Amino acid sequence: KAGVTQTPRYLIKTRGQQVTLSCSPISGHRSVSWYQQTPGQGLQFLFEYFSETQRNKGNFPGRFSGRQFSNSRSEMNVSTLELGDSALYLCASSSPGGYVEQYFGPGTRLTVT
Amino acid sequence: EDKVVQSPLSLVVHEGDTVTLNCSYEVTNFRSLLWYKQEKKAPTFLFMLTSSGIEKKSGRLSSILDKKELFSILNITATQTGDSAIYLCAVERTGGNTGKLIFGQGTTLQVKP
């Protein structure tokens, strides 16, 4: 079974621009969560989507948004990029119901200059 | 505020040593505790713990949860250089927060030959 895939793997943007990251979950997984990982803050939860609906949201500004499509693929958008948005963005998928672990993708490394 | 605290933050050992990593948590509506290993990219799943006192084991790694004292430990015996990584502990909550993981800062383990 193929794992979680994320595209692109690396991105360099300048301040003020916007960016869209993509995540394809493991086949059959309907829940996709997004995390931001930085050296100073560690892994922080952004949001979770299930069946095209945002089910949970972390403490991030409105510049961070996401969506999920009917095939469970998810996109995350960051508008008006700031230097502090430079981070590794990870998505994880899981199959809801019972106790199930989340499987992470390889991440997208975003650098804002 | 819910939090997950890992200790130590970093550890250097030699091959063959046994290490114990700690994870304590203060989380309302606890559902499960998860351990991940992160090398260069995506965290990879190690264990999910939901019940107190039941040891989970995989090769040289084992983990146990104490829901009364609110902590978990991850043991690695006969360490190898390939065990060098960041070990992440995360807690999932019940109810509307299912799917949202709260991560600790991670423990960086370096195993020297």
CSV table of C-alpha atoms in Angstrom, one decimal:
chain,number,residue,atom,x,y,z
A,1,LYS,CA,0.0,0.0,0.0
A,2,ALA,CA,1.5,3.4,-1.0
A,3,GLY,CA,2.2,5.8,1.8
A,4,VAL,CA,1.2,9.4,2.3
A,5,THR,CA,2.6,11.6,-0.4
A,6,GLN,CA,3.2,15.3,-0.3
A,7,THR,CA,4.0,17.8,-3.0
A,8,PRO,CA,6.1,19.7,-3.6
A,9,ARG,CA,8.9,18.5,-1.3
A,10,TYR,CA,10.7,21.8,-1.3
A,11,LEU,CA,9.6,25.4,-1.8
A,12,ILE,CA,11.2,28.8,-1.6
A,13,LYS,CA,8.9,31.8,-1.5
A,14,THR,CA,9.3,35.4,-0.6
A,15,ARG,CA,7.4,37.3,2.0
A,16,GLY,CA,3.9,38.4,1.0
A,17,GLN,CA,3.4,35.5,-1.4
A,18,GLN,CA,1.0,32.7,-1.0
A,19,VAL,CA,1.6,29.0,-1.2
A,20,THR,CA,-0.4,25.8,-1.6
A,21,LEU,CA,0.8,22.4,-0.4
A,22,SER,CA,-0.8,19.1,-1.3
A,23,CYS,CA,-1.2,15.8,0.5
A,24,SER,CA,-2.5,12.5,-0.7
A,25,PRO,CA,-3.4,10.1,2.1
A,26,ILE,CA,-3.0,6.4,2.2
A,27,SER,CA,-5.7,4.7,0.1
A,28,GLY,CA,-8.8,4.2,2.2
A,29,HIS,CA,-7.8,6.8,4.8
A,30,ARG,CA,-10.4,9.6,5.1
A,31,SER,CA,-8.8,11.7,7.8
A,32,VAL,CA,-5.9,14.1,7.0
A,33,SER,CA,-4.2,16.2,9.6
A,34,TRP,CA,-1.6,19.0,9.0
A,35,TYR,CA,1.3,19.9,11.2
A,36,GLN,CA,3.9,22.5,11.3
A,37,GLN,CA,7.4,21.6,12.5
A,38,THR,CA,10.0,24.2,13.5
A,39,PRO,CA,13.1,23.8,15.6
A,40,GLY,CA,11.8,26.2,18.2
A,41,GLN,CA,8.2,25.1,18.5
A,42,GLY,CA,8.4,21.4,17.6
A,43,LEU,CA,5.4,19.8,15.9
A,44,GLN,CA,2.2,21.8,16.1
A,45,PHE,CA,-1.2,20.9,14.9
A,46,LEU,CA,-2.7,23.0,12.2
A,47,PHE,CA,-6.0,21.3,11.3
A,48,GLU,CA,-7.7,18.1,10.5
A,49,TYR,CA,-10.1,17.2,7.7
A,50,PHE,CA,-12.5,14.4,7.5
A,51,SER,CA,-15.0,13.8,4.7
A,52,GLU,CA,-14.2,17.2,3.2
A,53,THR,CA,-15.0,19.0,6.5
A,54,GLN,CA,-12.6,20.6,8.9
A,55,ARG,CA,-13.0,18.7,12.1
A,56,ASN,CA,-10.3,20.3,14.3
A,57,LYS,CA,-8.3,23.4,14.2
A,58,GLY,CA,-5.1,24.4,16.0
A,59,ASN,CA,-4.0,27.9,17.1
A,60,PHE,CA,-2.8,29.4,13.9
A,61,PRO,CA,-3.9,32.7,12.2
A,62,GLY,CA,-6.4,32.8,9.5
A,63,ARG,CA,-3.7,33.0,6.9
A,64,PHE,CA,-3.5,29.2,7.2
A,65,SER,CA,-6.3,27.4,5.6
A,66,GLY,CA,-7.0,24.1,4.1
A,67,ARG,CA,-9.5,21.9,2.3
A,68,GLN,CA,-10.2,18.3,1.5
A,69,PHE,CA,-11.5,16.9,-1.7
A,70,SER,CA,-13.9,14.0,-2.2
A,71,ASN,CA,-11.0,11.6,-2.9
A,72,SER,CA,-9.6,12.6,0.5
A,73,ARG,CA,-6.7,14.5,-1.0
A,74,SER,CA,-6.0,17.7,1.0
A,75,GLU,CA,-4.5,21.0,0.3
A,76,MET,CA,-3.1,23.6,2.7
A,77,ASN,CA,-2.8,27.2,1.8
A,78,VAL,CA,-0.8,29.9,3.5
A,79,SER,CA,-1.4,33.5,2.4
A,80,THR,CA,0.7,36.6,2.9
A,81,LEU,CA,3.8,34.5,3.9
A,82,GLU,CA,6.0,35.7,6.8
A,83,LEU,CA,9.6,34.7,7.5
A,84,GLY,CA,8.3,32.8,10.5
A,85,ASP,CA,6.3,30.5,8.3
A,86,SER,CA,9.5,28.8,7.2
A,87,ALA,CA,9.1,25.2,8.5
A,88,LEU,CA,8.5,21.6,7.6
A,89,TYR,CA,4.9,21.0,6.9
A,90,LEU,CA,3.8,17.5,7.5
A,91,CYS,CA,0.5,15.8,6.8
A,92,ALA,CA,-0.7,12.6,8.3
A,93,SER,CA,-3.6,10.3,7.4
A,94,SER,CA,-5.5,7.9,9.4
A,95,SER,CA,-8.6,5.7,9.1
A,96,PRO,CA,-11.1,6.9,11.7
A,97,GLY,CA,-12.8,4.6,14.0
A,98,GLY,CA,-11.3,2.9,17.0
A,99,TYR,CA,-7.7,3.5,18.0
A,100,VAL,CA,-5.8,4.1,14.8
A,101,GLU,CA,-2.4,5.6,14.4
A,102,GLN,CA,-1.6,8.5,12.1
A,103,TYR,CA,0.9,7.9,9.2
A,104,PHE,CA,3.0,10.8,8.2
A,105,GLY,CA,4.1,11.9,4.8
A,106,PRO,CA,7.7,13.1,4.0
A,107,GLY,CA,6.8,16.7,4.4
A,108,THR,CA,7.2,19.9,2.4
A,109,ARG,CA,10.1,22.1,3.4
A,110,LEU,CA,9.0,25.7,3.0
A,111,THR,CA,11.6,28.5,3.1
A,112,VAL,CA,10.3,32.1,3.1
A,113,THR,CA,12.9,34.7,2.3
B,1,GLU,CA,-3.6,24.2,28.9
B,2,ASP,CA,-2.9,20.7,27.7
B,3,LYS,CA,0.8,19.8,27.4
B,4,VAL,CA,3.1,17.0,26.7
B,5,VAL,CA,6.7,17.1,28.2
B,6,GLN,CA,9.5,14.9,27.1
B,7,SER,CA,12.8,14.3,28.9
B,8,PRO,CA,15.6,14.4,28.4
B,9,LEU,CA,15.7,16.7,25.5
B,10,SER,CA,18.9,15.1,24.2
B,11,LEU,CA,20.9,12.1,25.0
B,12,VAL,CA,24.2,10.7,23.8
B,13,VAL,CA,25.0,7.0,24.4
B,14,HIS,CA,27.3,4.3,23.0
B,15,GLU,CA,26.2,1.3,21.1
B,16,GLY,CA,25.0,-1.4,23.3
B,17,ASP,CA,23.7,0.9,26.0
B,18,THR,CA,20.1,0.8,27.2
B,19,VAL,CA,18.1,4.1,27.2
B,20,THR,CA,14.9,5.2,28.7
B,21,LEU,CA,13.0,8.1,27.3
B,22,ASN,CA,10.2,9.8,29.3
B,23,CYS,CA,7.0,11.4,28.4
B,24,SER,CA,4.6,13.1,30.8
B,25,TYR,CA,1.3,14.7,30.0
B,26,GLU,CA,-1.4,16.9,31.3
B,27,VAL,CA,-4.3,16.4,29.0
B,28,THR,CA,-8.0,16.5,29.5
B,29,ASN,CA,-10.0,13.7,28.0
B,30,PHE,CA,-7.0,11.4,27.2
B,31,ARG,CA,-7.6,8.9,24.4
B,32,SER,CA,-4.2,7.5,23.5
B,33,LEU,CA,-0.5,8.1,23.6
B,34,LEU,CA,1.7,7.6,20.6
B,35,TRP,CA,5.5,7.3,20.1
B,36,TYR,CA,7.1,8.2,16.8
B,37,LYS,CA,10.7,8.0,15.6
B,38,GLN,CA,11.9,10.9,13.3
B,39,GLU,CA,15.1,10.5,11.4
B,40,LYS,CA,15.6,12.9,8.5
B,41,LYS,CA,12.0,13.4,7.4
B,42,ALA,CA,8.6,12.1,8.4
B,43,PRO,CA,8.0,10.7,11.8
B,44,THR,CA,7.4,7.0,11.6
B,45,PHE,CA,4.9,5.3,14.0
B,46,LEU,CA,6.3,3.1,16.8
B,47,PHE,CA,3.6,2.5,19.4
B,48,MET,CA,0.1,3.4,20.4
B,49,LEU,CA,-0.7,3.0,24.1
B,50,THR,CA,-4.2,3.2,25.4
B,51,SER,CA,-4.2,1.1,28.6
B,52,SER,CA,-2.1,1.4,31.7
B,53,GLY,CA,0.4,-1.3,32.6
B,54,ILE,CA,0.4,-3.2,29.3
B,55,GLU,CA,3.8,-3.2,27.7
B,56,LYS,CA,4.1,-2.9,23.9
B,57,LYS,CA,7.2,-4.4,22.4
B,58,SER,CA,8.8,-4.4,19.0
B,59,GLY,CA,12.3,-5.9,18.8
B,60,ARG,CA,14.6,-3.9,21.0
B,61,LEU,CA,12.0,-1.2,21.7
B,62,SER,CA,9.3,-1.3,24.3
B,63,SER,CA,6.9,1.1,25.9
B,64,ILE,CA,4.5,1.3,28.7
B,65,LEU,CA,1.9,3.8,29.9
B,66,ASP,CA,0.9,4.8,33.4
B,67,LYS,CA,-2.5,6.6,33.3
B,68,LYS,CA,-2.6,7.2,37.0
B,69,GLU,CA,0.8,9.0,37.1
B,70,LEU,CA,0.3,10.4,33.6
B,71,PHE,CA,3.5,9.3,31.9
B,72,SER,CA,4.9,6.9,29.5
B,73,ILE,CA,8.4,5.5,28.9
B,74,LEU,CA,10.1,4.2,25.8
B,75,ASN,CA,13.0,1.8,26.3
B,76,ILE,CA,15.6,0.9,23.8
B,77,THR,CA,17.9,-1.9,24.7
B,78,ALA,CA,21.2,-2.7,23.0
B,79,THR,CA,21.2,0.5,21.1
B,80,GLN,CA,22.6,0.8,17.6
B,81,THR,CA,23.8,3.8,15.6
B,82,GLY,CA,20.6,3.4,13.5
B,83,ASP,CA,18.6,4.3,16.6
B,84,SER,CA,19.9,7.8,16.4
B,85,ALA,CA,16.9,10.0,15.8
B,86,ILE,CA,14.4,12.3,17.4
B,87,TYR,CA,11.8,10.4,19.4
B,88,LEU,CA,8.4,12.1,19.6
B,89,CYS,CA,5.7,11.5,22.1
B,90,ALA,CA,2.1,12.6,21.3
B,91,VAL,CA,-1.2,12.5,23.0
B,92,GLU,CA,-4.6,12.3,21.4
B,93,ARG,CA,-7.8,13.4,23.1
B,94,THR,CA,-11.3,12.0,22.9
B,95,GLY,CA,-14.5,13.6,21.6
B,96,GLY,CA,-14.3,16.5,19.2
B,97,ASN,CA,-10.5,16.5,19.5
B,98,THR,CA,-10.0,13.1,18.1
B,99,GLY,CA,-7.4,13.2,15.4
B,100,LYS,CA,-5.6,16.2,16.9
B,101,LEU,CA,-2.3,15.2,18.4
B,102,ILE,CA,-0.4,17.2,20.9
B,103,PHE,CA,3.3,16.6,20.6
B,104,GLY,CA,6.1,16.9,23.1
B,105,GLN,CA,9.3,18.7,22.2
B,106,GLY,CA,11.0,15.4,21.3
B,107,THR,CA,14.1,13.7,22.6
B,108,THR,CA,17.2,13.7,20.3
B,109,LEU,CA,19.1,10.5,20.8
B,110,GLN,CA,22.6,10.1,19.4
B,111,VAL,CA,24.1,6.6,19.5
B,112,LYS,CA,27.9,6.6,19.1
B,113,PRO,CA,29.8,3.6,17.7
